[in-house]
């Protein structure tokens, strides 16, 4: 009986620890600022894309920083679980301007992929808007949350 209580208690503590760690791991990159205009555009686009369906649109918050993509990547690599999009390993994406499009995904809630995650981010440099236009040469942190 005591052994069973110990196993149950250990399971509860482990589960609670996972919840606390998952919620605490996400941090906004130091010095990054919310881009209100891009955040609104992204949320409006998401709302339009699910209009008429039973799906809830995820909520986006877009942050920008002038810091190098590699510096932001290193920061999130230390606090999140990197997610590799299928079929993208080792591929370079070049924009019409000749710039390389760099992007990475990180999951913060223990989910196995982006579809099942309730909290993930994409870091990208430069930003590509909903009209497929290239934005300023900054590093963008796109935070996606769903209920």
PDB file of C-alpha atoms in Angstrom:
ATOM      1  CA  UNK A   1       0.000   0.000   0.000  1.00  0.00           C
ATOM      2  CA  UNK A   2       2.784   2.450   0.906  1.00  0.00           C
ATOM      3  CA  UNK A   3       4.639   1.503  -2.280  1.00  0.00           C
ATOM      4  CA  UNK A   4       1.520   2.283  -4.368  1.00  0.00           C
ATOM      5  CA  UNK A   5       1.113   5.647  -2.597  1.00  0.00           C
ATOM      6  CA  UNK A   6       4.762   6.410  -3.326  1.00  0.00           C
ATOM      7  CA  UNK A   7       4.348   5.561  -7.017  1.00  0.00           C
ATOM      8  CA  UNK A   8       1.190   7.675  -7.305  1.00  0.00           C
ATOM      9  CA  UNK A   9       2.813  10.577  -5.444  1.00  0.00           C
ATOM     10  CA  UNK A  10       5.903  10.378  -7.667  1.00  0.00           C
ATOM     11  CA  UNK A  11       3.661  10.413 -10.760  1.00  0.00           C
ATOM     12  CA  UNK A  12       1.755  13.462  -9.524  1.00  0.00           C
ATOM     13  CA  UNK A  13       4.978  15.316  -8.691  1.00  0.00           C
ATOM     14  CA  UNK A  14       6.455  14.439 -12.090  1.00  0.00           C
ATOM     15  CA  UNK A  15       3.285  15.625 -13.876  1.00  0.00           C
ATOM     16  CA  UNK A  16       3.232  18.875 -11.883  1.00  0.00           C
ATOM     17  CA  UNK A  17       6.918  19.404 -12.633  1.00  0.00           C
ATOM     18  CA  UNK A  18       6.300  18.991 -16.361  1.00  0.00           C
ATOM     19  CA  UNK A  19       3.533  21.596 -16.230  1.00  0.00           C
ATOM     20  CA  UNK A  20       5.682  24.080 -14.279  1.00  0.00           C
ATOM     21  CA  UNK A  21       8.752  23.559 -16.468  1.00  0.00           C
ATOM     22  CA  UNK A  22       6.755  23.816 -19.695  1.00  0.00           C
ATOM     23  CA  UNK A  23       5.065  27.040 -18.686  1.00  0.00           C
ATOM     24  CA  UNK A  24       8.257  28.555 -17.309  1.00  0.00           C
ATOM     25  CA  UNK A  25      10.536  27.707 -20.250  1.00  0.00           C
ATOM     26  CA  UNK A  26       9.190  30.286 -22.690  1.00  0.00           C
ATOM     27  CA  UNK A  27      10.879  33.659 -22.448  1.00  0.00           C
ATOM     28  CA  UNK A  28      10.787  36.648 -24.739  1.00  0.00           C
ATOM     29  CA  UNK A  29      14.213  37.199 -26.263  1.00  0.00           C
ATOM     30  CA  UNK A  30      15.982  40.002 -24.321  1.00  0.00           C
ATOM     31  CA  UNK A  31      15.431  43.360 -25.989  1.00  0.00           C
ATOM     32  CA  UNK A  32      12.855  42.092 -28.497  1.00  0.00           C
ATOM     33  CA  UNK A  33       9.881  44.408 -29.003  1.00  0.00           C
ATOM     34  CA  UNK A  34       6.300  43.567 -29.962  1.00  0.00           C
ATOM     35  CA  UNK A  35       5.435  44.706 -33.487  1.00  0.00           C
ATOM     36  CA  UNK A  36       1.783  45.680 -33.010  1.00  0.00           C
ATOM     37  CA  UNK A  37       1.095  46.145 -36.738  1.00  0.00           C
ATOM     38  CA  UNK A  38       2.454  42.744 -37.792  1.00  0.00           C
ATOM     39  CA  UNK A  39       0.775  41.058 -34.821  1.00  0.00           C
ATOM     40  CA  UNK A  40      -2.603  42.519 -35.837  1.00  0.00           C
ATOM     41  CA  UNK A  41      -2.098  41.540 -39.497  1.00  0.00           C
ATOM     42  CA  UNK A  42      -1.186  37.964 -38.539  1.00  0.00           C
ATOM     43  CA  UNK A  43      -4.174  37.580 -36.199  1.00  0.00           C
ATOM     44  CA  UNK A  44      -6.584  39.067 -38.744  1.00  0.00           C
ATOM     45  CA  UNK A  45      -5.231  36.682 -41.402  1.00  0.00           C
ATOM     46  CA  UNK A  46      -5.599  33.689 -39.041  1.00  0.00           C
ATOM     47  CA  UNK A  47      -9.182  34.677 -38.182  1.00  0.00           C
ATOM     48  CA  UNK A  48     -10.087  34.946 -41.874  1.00  0.00           C
ATOM     49  CA  UNK A  49      -8.475  31.595 -42.659  1.00  0.00           C
ATOM     50  CA  UNK A  50     -10.667  29.701 -40.167  1.00  0.00           C
ATOM     51  CA  UNK A  51     -13.859  31.709 -40.743  1.00  0.00           C
ATOM     52  CA  UNK A  52     -16.813  29.384 -41.210  1.00  0.00           C
ATOM     53  CA  UNK A  53     -15.045  26.398 -39.667  1.00  0.00           C
ATOM     54  CA  UNK A  54     -15.182  25.007 -36.155  1.00  0.00           C
ATOM     55  CA  UNK A  55     -11.463  25.588 -35.691  1.00  0.00           C
ATOM     56  CA  UNK A  56     -10.250  28.326 -33.395  1.00  0.00           C
ATOM     57  CA  UNK A  57      -7.596  30.595 -34.830  1.00  0.00           C
ATOM     58  CA  UNK A  58      -4.280  30.495 -32.983  1.00  0.00           C
ATOM     59  CA  UNK A  59      -3.154  33.785 -31.470  1.00  0.00           C
ATOM     60  CA  UNK A  60       0.102  35.253 -32.724  1.00  0.00           C
ATOM     61  CA  UNK A  61       2.414  37.787 -31.147  1.00  0.00           C
ATOM     62  CA  UNK A  62       5.285  38.997 -33.311  1.00  0.00           C
ATOM     63  CA  UNK A  63       8.471  40.366 -31.780  1.00  0.00           C
ATOM     64  CA  UNK A  64      11.404  41.941 -33.615  1.00  0.00           C
ATOM     65  CA  UNK A  65      15.060  42.388 -32.814  1.00  0.00           C
ATOM     66  CA  UNK A  66      18.032  43.705 -34.714  1.00  0.00           C
ATOM     67  CA  UNK A  67      20.172  40.887 -33.299  1.00  0.00           C
ATOM     68  CA  UNK A  68      21.492  38.234 -35.654  1.00  0.00           C
ATOM     69  CA  UNK A  69      19.334  35.202 -36.391  1.00  0.00           C
ATOM     70  CA  UNK A  70      22.067  32.923 -35.006  1.00  0.00           C
ATOM     71  CA  UNK A  71      22.083  34.741 -31.647  1.00  0.00           C
ATOM     72  CA  UNK A  72      18.284  34.464 -31.296  1.00  0.00           C
ATOM     73  CA  UNK A  73      18.447  30.813 -32.414  1.00  0.00           C
ATOM     74  CA  UNK A  74      21.050  30.029 -29.711  1.00  0.00           C
ATOM     75  CA  UNK A  75      18.885  31.677 -27.046  1.00  0.00           C
ATOM     76  CA  UNK A  76      15.796  29.623 -27.923  1.00  0.00           C
ATOM     77  CA  UNK A  77      17.819  26.429 -28.434  1.00  0.00           C
ATOM     78  CA  UNK A  78      18.747  26.698 -24.737  1.00  0.00           C
ATOM     79  CA  UNK A  79      15.127  27.030 -23.516  1.00  0.00           C
ATOM     80  CA  UNK A  80      12.908  25.241 -26.063  1.00  0.00           C
ATOM     81  CA  UNK A  81      12.668  21.988 -27.984  1.00  0.00           C
ATOM     82  CA  UNK A  82      13.609  22.548 -31.621  1.00  0.00           C
ATOM     83  CA  UNK A  83      11.138  21.139 -34.132  1.00  0.00           C
ATOM     84  CA  UNK A  84      12.361  20.257 -37.620  1.00  0.00           C
ATOM     85  CA  UNK A  85       9.723  20.679 -40.318  1.00  0.00           C
ATOM     86  CA  UNK A  86       9.574  17.480 -42.380  1.00  0.00           C
ATOM     87  CA  UNK A  87      11.494  17.733 -45.648  1.00  0.00           C
ATOM     88  CA  UNK A  88      13.439  20.870 -44.749  1.00  0.00           C
ATOM     89  CA  UNK A  89      16.664  19.461 -43.335  1.00  0.00           C
ATOM     90  CA  UNK A  90      19.730  20.915 -45.025  1.00  0.00           C
ATOM     91  CA  UNK A  91      17.761  23.021 -47.523  1.00  0.00           C
ATOM     92  CA  UNK A  92      18.551  26.697 -48.021  1.00  0.00           C
ATOM     93  CA  UNK A  93      15.772  29.040 -49.061  1.00  0.00           C
ATOM     94  CA  UNK A  94      16.791  32.032 -51.145  1.00  0.00           C
ATOM     95  CA  UNK A  95      14.416  34.956 -51.618  1.00  0.00           C
ATOM     96  CA  UNK A  96      13.995  36.804 -54.945  1.00  0.00           C
ATOM     97  CA  UNK A  97      16.179  39.580 -53.471  1.00  0.00           C
ATOM     98  CA  UNK A  98      19.009  37.056 -53.110  1.00  0.00           C
ATOM     99  CA  UNK A  99      18.841  37.025 -49.297  1.00  0.00           C
ATOM    100  CA  UNK A 100      18.747  33.694 -47.516  1.00  0.00           C
ATOM    101  CA  UNK A 101      15.530  33.042 -45.579  1.00  0.00           C
ATOM    102  CA  UNK A 102      16.490  31.539 -42.225  1.00  0.00           C
ATOM    103  CA  UNK A 103      13.864  29.997 -39.963  1.00  0.00           C
ATOM    104  CA  UNK A 104      13.534  27.580 -37.055  1.00  0.00           C
ATOM    105  CA  UNK A 105      10.692  26.324 -34.876  1.00  0.00           C
ATOM    106  CA  UNK A 106      10.687  25.670 -31.127  1.00  0.00           C
ATOM    107  CA  UNK A 107       7.995  23.980 -29.019  1.00  0.00           C
ATOM    108  CA  UNK A 108       7.487  24.985 -25.372  1.00  0.00           C
ATOM    109  CA  UNK A 109       4.722  22.718 -24.086  1.00  0.00           C
ATOM    110  CA  UNK A 110       6.128  19.231 -24.617  1.00  0.00           C
ATOM    111  CA  UNK A 111       3.999  18.550 -27.719  1.00  0.00           C
ATOM    112  CA  UNK A 112       5.421  16.296 -30.431  1.00  0.00           C
ATOM    113  CA  UNK A 113       4.653  18.650 -33.325  1.00  0.00           C
ATOM    114  CA  UNK A 114       3.326  22.116 -34.156  1.00  0.00           C
ATOM    115  CA  UNK A 115      -0.222  20.925 -34.867  1.00  0.00           C
ATOM    116  CA  UNK A 116      -0.646  19.517 -31.362  1.00  0.00           C
ATOM    117  CA  UNK A 117       1.326  22.264 -29.600  1.00  0.00           C
ATOM    118  CA  UNK A 118      -0.434  25.043 -27.741  1.00  0.00           C
ATOM    119  CA  UNK A 119       2.743  27.133 -27.489  1.00  0.00           C
ATOM    120  CA  UNK A 120       5.416  27.272 -30.167  1.00  0.00           C
ATOM    121  CA  UNK A 121       7.529  29.892 -31.881  1.00  0.00           C
ATOM    122  CA  UNK A 122       9.111  30.456 -35.238  1.00  0.00           C
ATOM    123  CA  UNK A 123      12.213  32.584 -35.535  1.00  0.00           C
ATOM    124  CA  UNK A 124      12.855  33.971 -38.967  1.00  0.00           C
ATOM    125  CA  UNK A 125      15.035  36.449 -40.804  1.00  0.00           C
ATOM    126  CA  UNK A 126      13.795  38.354 -42.742  1.00  0.00           C
ATOM    127  CA  UNK A 127      10.027  38.417 -42.259  1.00  0.00           C
ATOM    128  CA  UNK A 128       7.672  37.477 -45.104  1.00  0.00           C
ATOM    129  CA  UNK A 129       4.201  38.998 -44.693  1.00  0.00           C
ATOM    130  CA  UNK A 130       0.827  37.476 -45.570  1.00  0.00           C
ATOM    131  CA  UNK A 131       1.133  38.951 -49.076  1.00  0.00           C
ATOM    132  CA  UNK A 132       4.537  37.215 -49.477  1.00  0.00           C
ATOM    133  CA  UNK A 133       6.428  40.522 -49.351  1.00  0.00           C
ATOM    134  CA  UNK A 134       9.857  40.643 -47.745  1.00  0.00           C
ATOM    135  CA  UNK A 135      10.055  42.777 -44.615  1.00  0.00           C
ATOM    136  CA  UNK A 136      13.013  44.657 -43.148  1.00  0.00           C
ATOM    137  CA  UNK A 137      16.212  42.723 -42.489  1.00  0.00           C
ATOM    138  CA  UNK A 138      15.525  41.987 -38.821  1.00  0.00           C
ATOM    139  CA  UNK A 139      15.018  38.807 -36.827  1.00  0.00           C
ATOM    140  CA  UNK A 140      11.367  38.044 -36.129  1.00  0.00           C
ATOM    141  CA  UNK A 141      10.028  35.894 -33.312  1.00  0.00           C
ATOM    142  CA  UNK A 142       6.501  34.696 -34.057  1.00  0.00           C
ATOM    143  CA  UNK A 143       4.821  33.258 -30.952  1.00  0.00           C
ATOM    144  CA  UNK A 144       1.792  31.045 -31.589  1.00  0.00           C
ATOM    145  CA  UNK A 145      -0.620  30.115 -28.803  1.00  0.00           C
ATOM    146  CA  UNK A 146      -3.929  28.290 -28.815  1.00  0.00           C
ATOM    147  CA  UNK A 147      -6.413  27.437 -26.117  1.00  0.00           C
TER     148      UNK A 147
END
